[in-house]
Coordinates of C-alpha atoms (C1' of nucleotides) in Angstrom, one line a residue:
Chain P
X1 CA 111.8 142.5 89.0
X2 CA 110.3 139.3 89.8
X3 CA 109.2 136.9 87.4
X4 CA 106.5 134.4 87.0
X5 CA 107.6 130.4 87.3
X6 CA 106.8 127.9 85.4
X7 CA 107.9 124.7 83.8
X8 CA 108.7 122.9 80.9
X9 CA 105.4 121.9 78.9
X10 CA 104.1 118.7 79.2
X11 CA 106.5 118.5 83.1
X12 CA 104.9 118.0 86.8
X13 CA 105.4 118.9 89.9
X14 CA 104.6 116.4 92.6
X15 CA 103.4 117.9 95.9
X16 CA 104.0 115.3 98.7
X17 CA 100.7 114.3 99.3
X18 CA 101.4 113.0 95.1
X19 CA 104.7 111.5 96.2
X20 CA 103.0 109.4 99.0
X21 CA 100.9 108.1 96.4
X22 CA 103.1 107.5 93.7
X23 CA 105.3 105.6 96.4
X24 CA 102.6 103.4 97.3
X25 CA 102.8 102.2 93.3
X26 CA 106.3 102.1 93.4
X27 CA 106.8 100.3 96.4
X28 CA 104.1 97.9 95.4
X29 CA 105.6 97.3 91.7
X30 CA 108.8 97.3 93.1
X31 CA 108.2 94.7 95.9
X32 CA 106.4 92.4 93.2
X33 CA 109.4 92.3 91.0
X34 CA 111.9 91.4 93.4
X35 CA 109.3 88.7 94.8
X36 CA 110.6 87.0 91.2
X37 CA 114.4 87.0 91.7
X38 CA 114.4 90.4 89.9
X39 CA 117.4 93.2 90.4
X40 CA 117.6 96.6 90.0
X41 CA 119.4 98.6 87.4
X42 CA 119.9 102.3 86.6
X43 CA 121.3 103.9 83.6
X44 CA 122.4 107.9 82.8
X45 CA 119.3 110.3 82.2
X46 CA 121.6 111.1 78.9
X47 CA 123.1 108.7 76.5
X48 CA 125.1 109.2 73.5
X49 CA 122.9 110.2 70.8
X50 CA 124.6 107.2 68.5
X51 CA 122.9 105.1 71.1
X52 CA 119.2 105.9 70.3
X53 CA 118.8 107.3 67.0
X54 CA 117.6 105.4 64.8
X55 CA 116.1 102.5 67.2
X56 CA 112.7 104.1 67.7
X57 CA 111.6 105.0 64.0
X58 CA 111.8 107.8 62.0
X59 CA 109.1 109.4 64.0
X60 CA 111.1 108.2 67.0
X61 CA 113.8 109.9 66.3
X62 CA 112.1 113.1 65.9
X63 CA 110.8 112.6 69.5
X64 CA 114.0 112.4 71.1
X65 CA 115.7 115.7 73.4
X66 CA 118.9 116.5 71.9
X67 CA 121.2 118.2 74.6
X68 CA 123.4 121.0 73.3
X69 CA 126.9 120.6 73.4
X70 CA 128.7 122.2 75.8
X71 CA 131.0 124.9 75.3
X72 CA 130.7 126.7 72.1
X73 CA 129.2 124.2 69.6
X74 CA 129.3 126.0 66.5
X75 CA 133.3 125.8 66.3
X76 CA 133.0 122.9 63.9
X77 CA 130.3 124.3 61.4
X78 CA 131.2 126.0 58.8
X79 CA 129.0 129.0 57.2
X80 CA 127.6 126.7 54.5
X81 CA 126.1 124.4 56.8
X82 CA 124.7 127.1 58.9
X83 CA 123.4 128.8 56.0
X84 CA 122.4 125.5 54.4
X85 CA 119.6 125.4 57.7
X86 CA 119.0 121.4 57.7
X87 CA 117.8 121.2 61.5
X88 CA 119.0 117.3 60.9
X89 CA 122.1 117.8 59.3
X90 CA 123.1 120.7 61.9
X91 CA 122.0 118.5 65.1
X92 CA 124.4 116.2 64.4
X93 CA 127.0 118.7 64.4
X94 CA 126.3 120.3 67.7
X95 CA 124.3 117.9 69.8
X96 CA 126.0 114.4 70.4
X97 CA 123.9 113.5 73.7
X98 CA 120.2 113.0 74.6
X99 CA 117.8 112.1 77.1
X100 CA 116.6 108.7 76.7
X101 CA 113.4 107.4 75.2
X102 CA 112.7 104.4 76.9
X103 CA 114.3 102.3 78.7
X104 CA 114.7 99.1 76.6
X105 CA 117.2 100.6 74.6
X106 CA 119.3 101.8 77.1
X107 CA 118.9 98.5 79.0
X108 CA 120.2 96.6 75.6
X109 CA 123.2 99.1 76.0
X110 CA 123.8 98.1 79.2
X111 CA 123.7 94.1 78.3
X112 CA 126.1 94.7 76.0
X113 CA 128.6 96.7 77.8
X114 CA 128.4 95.3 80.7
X115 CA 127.9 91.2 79.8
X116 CA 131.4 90.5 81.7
X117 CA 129.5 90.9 85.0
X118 CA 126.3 89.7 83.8
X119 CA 125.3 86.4 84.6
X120 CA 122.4 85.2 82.1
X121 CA 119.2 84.4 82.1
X122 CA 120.0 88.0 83.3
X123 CA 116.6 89.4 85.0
X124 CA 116.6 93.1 85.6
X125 CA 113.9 95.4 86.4
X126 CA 114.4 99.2 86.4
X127 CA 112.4 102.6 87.1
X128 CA 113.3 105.5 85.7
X129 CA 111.6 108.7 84.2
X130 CA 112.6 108.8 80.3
X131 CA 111.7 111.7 78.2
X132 CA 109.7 112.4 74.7
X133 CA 109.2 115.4 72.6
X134 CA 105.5 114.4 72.1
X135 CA 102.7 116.5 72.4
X136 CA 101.6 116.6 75.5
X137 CA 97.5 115.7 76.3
X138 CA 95.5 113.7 78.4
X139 CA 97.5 110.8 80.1
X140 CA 100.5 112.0 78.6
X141 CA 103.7 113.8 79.5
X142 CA 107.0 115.2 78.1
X143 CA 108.8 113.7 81.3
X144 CA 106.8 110.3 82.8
X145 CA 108.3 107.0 84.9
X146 CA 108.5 103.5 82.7
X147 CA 108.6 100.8 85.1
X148 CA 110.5 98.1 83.3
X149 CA 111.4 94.3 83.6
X150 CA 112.9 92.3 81.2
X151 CA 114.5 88.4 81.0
X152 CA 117.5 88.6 78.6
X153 CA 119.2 85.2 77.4
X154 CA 116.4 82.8 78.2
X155 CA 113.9 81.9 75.1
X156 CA 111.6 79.6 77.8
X157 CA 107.8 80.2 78.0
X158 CA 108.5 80.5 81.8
X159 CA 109.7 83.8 81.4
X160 CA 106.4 84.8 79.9
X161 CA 104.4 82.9 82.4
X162 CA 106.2 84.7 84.9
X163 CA 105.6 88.4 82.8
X164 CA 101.9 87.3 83.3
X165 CA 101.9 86.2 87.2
X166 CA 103.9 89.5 88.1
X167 CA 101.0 91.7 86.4
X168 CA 98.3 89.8 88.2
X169 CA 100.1 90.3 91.2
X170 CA 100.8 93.8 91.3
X171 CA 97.1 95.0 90.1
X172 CA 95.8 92.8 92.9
X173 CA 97.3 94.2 95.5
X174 CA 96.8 98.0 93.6
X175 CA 93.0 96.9 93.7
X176 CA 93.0 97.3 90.0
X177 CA 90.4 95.1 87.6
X178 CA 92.3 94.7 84.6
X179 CA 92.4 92.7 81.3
X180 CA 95.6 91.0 80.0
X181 CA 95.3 91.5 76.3
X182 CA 97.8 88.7 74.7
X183 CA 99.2 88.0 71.2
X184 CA 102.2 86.5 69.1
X185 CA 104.0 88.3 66.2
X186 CA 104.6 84.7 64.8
X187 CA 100.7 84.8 64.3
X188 CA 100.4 87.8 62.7
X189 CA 102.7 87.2 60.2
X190 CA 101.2 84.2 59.6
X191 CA 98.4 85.7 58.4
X192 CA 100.7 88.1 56.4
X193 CA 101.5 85.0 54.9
X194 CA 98.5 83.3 54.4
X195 CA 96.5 85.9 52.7
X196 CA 99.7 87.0 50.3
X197 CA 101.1 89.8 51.5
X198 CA 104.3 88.7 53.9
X199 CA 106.1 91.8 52.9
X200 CA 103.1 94.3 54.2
X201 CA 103.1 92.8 57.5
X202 CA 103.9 96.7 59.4
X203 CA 101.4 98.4 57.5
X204 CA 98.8 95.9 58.2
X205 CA 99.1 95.3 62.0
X206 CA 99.6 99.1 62.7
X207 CA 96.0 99.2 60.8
X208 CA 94.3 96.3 62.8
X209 CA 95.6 97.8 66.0
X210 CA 92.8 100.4 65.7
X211 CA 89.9 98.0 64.9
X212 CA 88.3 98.6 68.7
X213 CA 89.0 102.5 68.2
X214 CA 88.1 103.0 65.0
X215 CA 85.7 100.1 63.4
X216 CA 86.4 97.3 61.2
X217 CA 85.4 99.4 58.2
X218 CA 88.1 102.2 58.8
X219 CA 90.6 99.3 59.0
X220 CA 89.6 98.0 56.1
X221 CA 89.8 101.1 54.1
X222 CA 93.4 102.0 55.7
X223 CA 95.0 98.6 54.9
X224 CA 93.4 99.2 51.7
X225 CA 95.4 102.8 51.2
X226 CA 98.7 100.8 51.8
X227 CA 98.3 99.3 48.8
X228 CA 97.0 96.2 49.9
X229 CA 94.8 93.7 47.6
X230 CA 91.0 93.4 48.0
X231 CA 91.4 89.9 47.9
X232 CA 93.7 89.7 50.4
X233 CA 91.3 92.4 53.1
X234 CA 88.8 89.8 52.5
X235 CA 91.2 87.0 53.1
X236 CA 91.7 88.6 56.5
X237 CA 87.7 89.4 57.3
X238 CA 86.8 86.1 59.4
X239 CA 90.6 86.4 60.8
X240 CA 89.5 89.4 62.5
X241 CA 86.2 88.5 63.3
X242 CA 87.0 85.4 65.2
X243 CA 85.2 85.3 68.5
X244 CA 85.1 82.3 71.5
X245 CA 87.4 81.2 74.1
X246 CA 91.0 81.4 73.7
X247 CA 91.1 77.3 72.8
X248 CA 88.9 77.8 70.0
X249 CA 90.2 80.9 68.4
X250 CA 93.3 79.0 68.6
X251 CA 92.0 76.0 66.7
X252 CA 90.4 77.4 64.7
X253 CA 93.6 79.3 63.7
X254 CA 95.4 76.6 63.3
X255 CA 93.0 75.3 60.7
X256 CA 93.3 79.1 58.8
X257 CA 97.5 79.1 59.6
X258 CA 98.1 75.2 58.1
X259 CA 100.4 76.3 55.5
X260 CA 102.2 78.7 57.6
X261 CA 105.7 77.5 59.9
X262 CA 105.4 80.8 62.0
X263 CA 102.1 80.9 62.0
X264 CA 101.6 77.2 63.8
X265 CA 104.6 78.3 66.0
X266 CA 102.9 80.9 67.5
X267 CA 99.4 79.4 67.7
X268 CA 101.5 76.4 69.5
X269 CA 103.2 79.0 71.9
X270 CA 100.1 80.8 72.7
X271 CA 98.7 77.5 73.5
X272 CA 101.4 76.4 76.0
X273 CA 101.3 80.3 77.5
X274 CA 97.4 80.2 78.0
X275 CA 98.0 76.2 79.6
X276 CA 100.4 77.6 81.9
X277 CA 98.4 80.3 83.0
X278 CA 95.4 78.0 83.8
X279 CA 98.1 75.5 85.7
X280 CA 99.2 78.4 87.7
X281 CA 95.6 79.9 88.1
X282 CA 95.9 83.3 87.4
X283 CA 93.1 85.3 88.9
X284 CA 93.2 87.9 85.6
X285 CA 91.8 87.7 82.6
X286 CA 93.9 86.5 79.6
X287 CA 92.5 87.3 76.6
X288 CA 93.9 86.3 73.1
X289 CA 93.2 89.4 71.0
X290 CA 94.4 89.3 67.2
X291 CA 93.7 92.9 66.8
X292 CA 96.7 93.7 69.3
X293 CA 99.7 94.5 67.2
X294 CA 101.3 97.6 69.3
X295 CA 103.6 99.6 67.2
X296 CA 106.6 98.9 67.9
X297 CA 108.6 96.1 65.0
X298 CA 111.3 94.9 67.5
X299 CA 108.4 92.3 69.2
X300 CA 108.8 88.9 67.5
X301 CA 107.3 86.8 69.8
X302 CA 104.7 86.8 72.6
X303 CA 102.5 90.5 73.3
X304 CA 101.0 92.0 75.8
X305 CA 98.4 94.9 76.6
X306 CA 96.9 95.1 80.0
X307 CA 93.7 97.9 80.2
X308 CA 92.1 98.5 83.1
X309 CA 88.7 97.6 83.2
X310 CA 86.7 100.6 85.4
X311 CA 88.8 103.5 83.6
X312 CA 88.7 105.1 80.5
X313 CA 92.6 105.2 79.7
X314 CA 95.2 103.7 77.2
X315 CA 97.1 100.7 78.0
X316 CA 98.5 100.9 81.4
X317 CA 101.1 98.3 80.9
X318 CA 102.5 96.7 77.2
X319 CA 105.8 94.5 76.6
X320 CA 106.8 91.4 74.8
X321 CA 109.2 89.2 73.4
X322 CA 111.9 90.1 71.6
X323 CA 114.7 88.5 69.9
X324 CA 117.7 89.9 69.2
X325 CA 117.2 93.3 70.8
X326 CA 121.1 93.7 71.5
X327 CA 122.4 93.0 68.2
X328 CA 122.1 96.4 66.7
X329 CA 125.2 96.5 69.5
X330 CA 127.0 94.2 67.9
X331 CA 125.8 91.0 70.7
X332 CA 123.6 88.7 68.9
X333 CA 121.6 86.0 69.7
X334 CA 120.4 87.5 72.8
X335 CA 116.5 86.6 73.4
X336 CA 114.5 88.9 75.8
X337 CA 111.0 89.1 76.8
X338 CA 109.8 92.5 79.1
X339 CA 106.6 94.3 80.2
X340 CA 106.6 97.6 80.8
X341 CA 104.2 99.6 83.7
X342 CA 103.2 102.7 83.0
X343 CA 103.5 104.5 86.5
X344 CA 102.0 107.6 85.6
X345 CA 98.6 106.1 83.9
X346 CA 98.1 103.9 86.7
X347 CA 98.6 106.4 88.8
X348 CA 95.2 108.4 87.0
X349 CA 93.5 105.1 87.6
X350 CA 93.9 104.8 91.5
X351 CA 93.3 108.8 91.3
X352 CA 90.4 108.6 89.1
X353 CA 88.9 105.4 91.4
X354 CA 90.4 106.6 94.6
X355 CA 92.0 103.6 95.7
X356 CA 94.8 105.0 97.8
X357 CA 95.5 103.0 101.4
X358 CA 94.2 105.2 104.1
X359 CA 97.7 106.1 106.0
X360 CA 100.4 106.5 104.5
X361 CA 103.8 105.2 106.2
X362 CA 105.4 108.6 105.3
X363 CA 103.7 110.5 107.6
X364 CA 104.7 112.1 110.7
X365 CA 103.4 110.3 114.0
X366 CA 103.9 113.0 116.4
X367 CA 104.9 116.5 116.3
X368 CA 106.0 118.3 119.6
X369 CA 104.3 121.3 120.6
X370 CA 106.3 123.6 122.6
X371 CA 106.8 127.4 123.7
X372 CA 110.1 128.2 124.3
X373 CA 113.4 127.8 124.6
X374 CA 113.8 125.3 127.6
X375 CA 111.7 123.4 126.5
X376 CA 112.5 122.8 123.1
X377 CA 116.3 121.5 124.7
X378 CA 113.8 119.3 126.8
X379 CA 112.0 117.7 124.2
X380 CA 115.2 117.0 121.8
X381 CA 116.2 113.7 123.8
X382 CA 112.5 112.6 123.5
X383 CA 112.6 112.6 119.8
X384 CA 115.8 111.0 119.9
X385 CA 114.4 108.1 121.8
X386 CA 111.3 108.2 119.5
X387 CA 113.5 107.8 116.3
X388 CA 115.1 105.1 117.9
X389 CA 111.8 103.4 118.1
X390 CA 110.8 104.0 114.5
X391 CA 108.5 106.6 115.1
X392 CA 108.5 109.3 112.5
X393 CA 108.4 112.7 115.0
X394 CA 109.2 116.1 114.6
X395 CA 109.5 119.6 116.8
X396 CA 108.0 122.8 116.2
X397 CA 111.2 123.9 115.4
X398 CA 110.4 127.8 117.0
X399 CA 108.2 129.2 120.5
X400 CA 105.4 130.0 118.0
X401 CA 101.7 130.1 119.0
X402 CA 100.5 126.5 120.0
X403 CA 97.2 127.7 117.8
X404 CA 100.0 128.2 114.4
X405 CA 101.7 124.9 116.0
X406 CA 98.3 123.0 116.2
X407 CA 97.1 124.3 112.8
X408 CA 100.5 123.2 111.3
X409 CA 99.9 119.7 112.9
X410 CA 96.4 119.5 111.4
X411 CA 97.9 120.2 108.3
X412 CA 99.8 117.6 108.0
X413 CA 97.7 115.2 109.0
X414 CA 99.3 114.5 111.4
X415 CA 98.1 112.1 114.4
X416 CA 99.4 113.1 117.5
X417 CA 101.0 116.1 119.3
X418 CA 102.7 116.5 122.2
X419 CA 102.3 119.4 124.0
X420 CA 105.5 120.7 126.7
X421 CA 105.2 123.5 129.1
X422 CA 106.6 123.9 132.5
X423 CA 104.3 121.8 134.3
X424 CA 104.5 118.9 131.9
X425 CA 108.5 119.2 132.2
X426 CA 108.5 119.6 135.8
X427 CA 106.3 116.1 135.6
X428 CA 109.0 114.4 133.7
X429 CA 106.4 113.8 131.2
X430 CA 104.3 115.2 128.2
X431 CA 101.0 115.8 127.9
X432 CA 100.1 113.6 124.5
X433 CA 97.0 114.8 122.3
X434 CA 95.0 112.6 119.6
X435 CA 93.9 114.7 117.2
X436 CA 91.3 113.0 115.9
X437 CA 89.2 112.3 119.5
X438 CA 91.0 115.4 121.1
X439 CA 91.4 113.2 124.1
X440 CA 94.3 114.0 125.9
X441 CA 96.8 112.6 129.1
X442 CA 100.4 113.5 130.5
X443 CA 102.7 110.1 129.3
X444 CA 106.2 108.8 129.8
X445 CA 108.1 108.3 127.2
X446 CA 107.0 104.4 127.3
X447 CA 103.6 105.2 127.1
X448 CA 103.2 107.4 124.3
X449 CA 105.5 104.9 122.6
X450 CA 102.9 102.1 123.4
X451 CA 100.0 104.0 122.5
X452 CA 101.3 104.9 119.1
X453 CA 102.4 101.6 118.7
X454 CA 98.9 100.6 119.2
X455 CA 97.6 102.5 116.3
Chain V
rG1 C1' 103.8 117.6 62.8
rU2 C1' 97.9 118.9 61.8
rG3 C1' 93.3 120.9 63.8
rG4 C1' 90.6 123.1 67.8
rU5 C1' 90.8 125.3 72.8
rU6 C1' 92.5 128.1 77.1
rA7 C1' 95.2 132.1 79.8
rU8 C1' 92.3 137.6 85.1
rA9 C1' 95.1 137.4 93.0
rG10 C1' 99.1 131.8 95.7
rC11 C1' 94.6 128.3 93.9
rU12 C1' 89.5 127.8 91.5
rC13 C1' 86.9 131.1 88.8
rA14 C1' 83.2 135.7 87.8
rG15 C1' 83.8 140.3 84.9
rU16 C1' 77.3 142.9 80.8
rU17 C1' 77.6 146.2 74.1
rG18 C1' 84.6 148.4 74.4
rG19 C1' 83.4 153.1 79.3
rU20 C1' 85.3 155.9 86.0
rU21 C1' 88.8 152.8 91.1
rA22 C1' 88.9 144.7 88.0
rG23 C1' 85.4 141.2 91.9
rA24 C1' 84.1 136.4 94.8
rG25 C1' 85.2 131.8 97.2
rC26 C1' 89.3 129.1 99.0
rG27 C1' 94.2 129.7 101.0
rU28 C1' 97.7 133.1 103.7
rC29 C1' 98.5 136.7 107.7
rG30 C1' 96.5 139.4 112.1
rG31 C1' 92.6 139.7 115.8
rA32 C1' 88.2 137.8 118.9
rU33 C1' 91.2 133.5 122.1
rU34 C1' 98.5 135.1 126.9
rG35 C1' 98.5 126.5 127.3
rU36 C1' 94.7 123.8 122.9
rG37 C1' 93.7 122.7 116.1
rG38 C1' 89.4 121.5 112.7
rU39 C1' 83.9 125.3 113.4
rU40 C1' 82.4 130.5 113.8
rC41 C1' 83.0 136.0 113.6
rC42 C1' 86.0 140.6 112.4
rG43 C1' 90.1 142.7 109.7
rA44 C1' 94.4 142.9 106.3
rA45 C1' 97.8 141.9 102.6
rG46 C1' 97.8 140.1 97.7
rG47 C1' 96.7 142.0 90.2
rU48 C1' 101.7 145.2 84.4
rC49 C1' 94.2 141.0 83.3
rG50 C1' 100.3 135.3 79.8
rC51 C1' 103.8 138.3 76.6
rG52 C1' 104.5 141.7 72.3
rG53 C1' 102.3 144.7 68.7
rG54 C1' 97.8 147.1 66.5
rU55 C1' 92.6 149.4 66.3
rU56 C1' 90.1 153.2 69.4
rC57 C1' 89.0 159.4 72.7
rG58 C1' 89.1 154.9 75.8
rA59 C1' 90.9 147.7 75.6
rG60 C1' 90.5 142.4 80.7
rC61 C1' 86.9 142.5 76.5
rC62 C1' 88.1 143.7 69.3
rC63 C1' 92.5 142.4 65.5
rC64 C1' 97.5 140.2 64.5
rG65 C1' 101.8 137.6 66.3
rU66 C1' 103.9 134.6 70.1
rU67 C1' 104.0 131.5 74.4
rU68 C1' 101.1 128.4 77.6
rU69 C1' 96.9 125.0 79.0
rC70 C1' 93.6 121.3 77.7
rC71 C1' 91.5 118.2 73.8
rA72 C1' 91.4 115.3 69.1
rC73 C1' 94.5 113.2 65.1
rC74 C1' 99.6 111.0 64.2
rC75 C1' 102.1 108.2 67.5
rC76 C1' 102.4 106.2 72.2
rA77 C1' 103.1 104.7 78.3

RNA sequence: GUGGUUAUAGCUCAGUUGGUUAGAGCGUCGGAUUGUGGUUCCGAAGGUCGCGGGUUCGAGCCCCGUUUUCCACCCCA
C-alpha cells in the first residue's frame, strides 16, 4: 500500500548540492548587510490573520494561506452561515491565523510591538521564506526566501545611499551585471498633478509600469480605459518619452514639475541621491526610469528596481521609501526606507550563468576508508584530532567494500580519502589518497593536516 | 482568477492507425576485480502508463471529470 510522494504545488525541494549554492547567496547577502551596522530579525511563519489582511490589496488578500483553526472550527457557525457558502465571510469564522506574505508587514508588527527595546534609526535585515497563493510559473513559487533590509525612524538620504551601496556590493561579489532602476513617488504624482488628474495617480502608474513590456501604445490605451482624459495622456507623452542622462531628465523635469511642491521635492531628492552616488562612486548603473512605478501604494518616496543585465528575468531585487508604514498599528510618524532581494530569482541567474565558486566550504575534506572493526576504533581519534583542526572529515561508518567506500567518496566530491588496514595501523599512520591525481602516501596525522591545509 | 500545456521505471524520455508479454539511456544493486574510485564489459531488480469514470471485442493511445507540471495574462520576488 505504498503511495506516490509529492508536494505542495508551486514548493521545492533543495538537494544539497542546491543548499551549497543557495548558502553561497545567503552568506554573501548576509555578510554585506551586516558590513552596514545591520541586525538580524526573525518573526513566526504565522501571524494573526488581523495582522495581514487588508495591507496587501484586495488581490493581496486573496493570496494569503489561511490556517485552519485547530480543534473543531465549525463550533461557532451556525447553519445559516454554512449554508449561506460566502468562502469570505466563513474564513473569518474558522481561520484566525496565516502564513505571512512578505516580510514588511510583519517587520512593521514587530516595530510596533516591540519599540521598548528598539533603539531607532532601527536598521534590521531579515531572511525568511514567506508564502503566496499565486499561480505558480516561471521564476515563481508558492513558498520562496525575501531577503529584506529596512531603516525605520530615519527620513536621511543616507539611508538610501546606503540601500544603493549595499546592492552594488552584493552583486559584485555574486559576479552579477546589474542595473539599478531608480524613481520617486513624489515625481509621479507630480505629474498626476500637473497633467490634472491627482486623484488617478494608482491607475496611472500601474499602467506606465508596463511601458518596456507592453509598448507605449498599450499604455496609452489602458490609462485611457481608466477613465482618464485625452488631453491629459497627451499631457504625459513627452513625460514618458524623456531620454538623456539622469541630470538632464531631471532638469528638464523640473521645468515640466514647476507648479508642482511634490513634484520639485522629488526631482530635488533624486538629485541629491544620484550626487551621492557619484561622491561615493558606485560601480553600478543608476538609472532614473519614470516608467518604474512597482505596484505596491505604500512607497512614498525614493524606488528601486534592480534587473540583471545577462538574464532574462523579473526584477531580482525592489524596495523603497516609505512613510508611515507602522501606523496602520497604531505608531505613527515612523519613516522607513527597505530593499528587498529576491533569493530565489538570483539564484536562476547564477544557475542560468553558472557563476557558482568552485569549492564549496561545505564539503567534506576527507573521508576514511576502512574495513573493519579495529580499525574503525583506530581511526575515531584521528577524526577527533581532525575536527579539532577545522577539517570537515567523516568515516565510512560500516567494513563495506573499499570500491562502495571509494565510489561513495567520488560521489561526494569529496577530496581526499584515507585508507586504514593493518599495515597502515601497525605504521602508526594512514595511507592518504587525492582523488583527483590518485597520488597516494602513508601520513601522520601532522601531515595530512598540512597537506590539506595546503589546498 | 482567465487561457493553453503536460503526466509512461528513482531520473530524462521513446511507444506507429486502438491490437499479444510497455522499451531505451542514466542511476541503483550484483559480478568481472578478496586493499583502490571515475573508464570498460556482463547480469539483475525496478511499471495499477497521475487518479476516477466512459466508449470498445480490446485503451498507455479516443471521450469526460479531477489532480499535477510548465507557459502566458492578472499580479508579483
Amino acid at each position: 500500500m505504498s503511495q506516490k510522494p509529492s508536494i505542495p504545488k508551486g514548493t521545492r525541494d533543495f538537494t544539497p548540492q542546491e543548499m551549497a549554492n543557495r548558502n553561497y547567496i545567503f552568506n554573501t547577502i548576509k555578510s554585506v548587510f551586516q558590513l552596514y551596522g545591520f541586525q538580524q530579525i526573525e518573526t513566526p511563519a504565522m501571524e494573526n490573520l488581523s495582522t495581514l489582511m487588508g495591507k496587501y490589496g484586495e488581490e493581496g488578500d486573496k493570496l494569503l494561506f489561511k490556517i485552519l483553526n485547530s480543534g473543531d472550527f465549525l463550533t461557532n457557525v451556525n447553519d445559516a452561515e454554512l449554508l449561506e457558502r460566502n468562502s469570505i465571510k466563513l474564513t473569518n469564522k474558522i481561520a484566525e491565523k496565516g502564513l505571512r506574505y512578505d516580510l514588511t508587514v510583519p517587520f512593521a508588527r514587530f516595530v510596533v510591538q516591540n519599540r521598548d527595546k528598539i533603539s531607532f534609526p532601527f536598521k534590521r535585515y531579515q531572511i525568511q521564506p514567506v508564502w503566496r497563493a499565486d499561480r505558480p510559473q516561471k521564476g515563481r513559487y508558492r513558498e520562496f526566501y525575501q531577503c529584506d533590509v529596512d531603516v525605520v525612524g530615519s527620513d536621511s538620504l543616507l539611508n538610501e545611499l546606503e540601500l544603493i551601496q549595499i546592492v552594488d556590493e552584493v552583486y559584485r561579489r555574486l559576479k552579477i551585471n546589474v542595473v539599478i532602476k531608480i524613481n520617486n513617488r513624489k515625481i509621479l504624482s507630480g505629474i498626476a498633478e500637473i497633467i490634472g488628474e491627482a486623484e488617478k495617480i494608482t491607475d496611472i502608474t500601474v499602467a506606465i509600469d508596463k511601458l518596456d513590456k507592453i509598448g507605449l501604445e498599450k499604455v496609452n490605451e489602458e490609462i485611457a480605459s481608466k477613465g482618464i482624459s485625452q488631453d491629459a495622456i497627451d499631457k504625459l507623452q513627452p513625460i514618458l518619452q524623456l531620454s538623456g542622462t539622469n541630470a538632464e531628465k531631471l532638469n528638464r523635469l523640473k521645468s515640466v514639475l514647476a507648479g508642482s511642491e511634490t513634484g520639485l521635492n522629488g526631482v530635488e531628492e533624486m538629485g541629491t541621491i544620484f550626487t551621492l552616488c557619484e561622491t561615493m562612486q558606485i560601480q553600478t548603473k543608476v538609472e532614473l526610469d519614470l516608467t518604474l512605478a512597482r505596484g505596491l501604494n505604500y512607497y512614498t518616496g525614493a524606488i528601486f528596481e534592480v534587473k540583471a543585465m545577462d538574464v532574462e528575468i523579473g526584477s531580482i531585487t525592489g524596495g523603497g521609501r516609505y512613510d508611515n508604514l507602522t501606523g496602520v498599528f497604531g505608531m505613527p510618524g515612523v519613516s522607513g526606507v527597505g530593499i528587498s532581494f529576491g533569493a530565489d530569482r538570483i539564484y536562476d541567474v547564477l544557475n542560468q550563468l553558472n557563476l557558482y565558486p568552485e569549492t564549496s566550504e561545505e564539503q567534506t575534506q576527507v573521508l576514511f576508508v576502512s574495513f573493519g572493526e579495529n580499525e574503525l576504533m583506530y581511526c575515531l581519534p584521528w577524526l577527533k584530532t581532525f575536527r579539532e583542526n577545522s577539517i570537515n572529515c567523516e568515516i565510512y561508518p560500516e567494513p563495506a567494500k573499499m570500491k562502495k567506500q571509494l565510489s561513495y567518496a567520488d560521489n561526494k566530491n569529496i577530496p581526499f580519502v584515507a585508507i586504514v588496514g593493518e599495515n597502515e595501523m601497525n605504521a602508526n599512520k594512514v595511507m592518504l589518497k587525492n582523488m583527483k591525481t590518485g597520488v597516494q602516501q602513508l601520513c601522520s596525522p601532522e601531515e595530512v593536516i598540512r597537506e590539506i591545509g595546503l589546498k
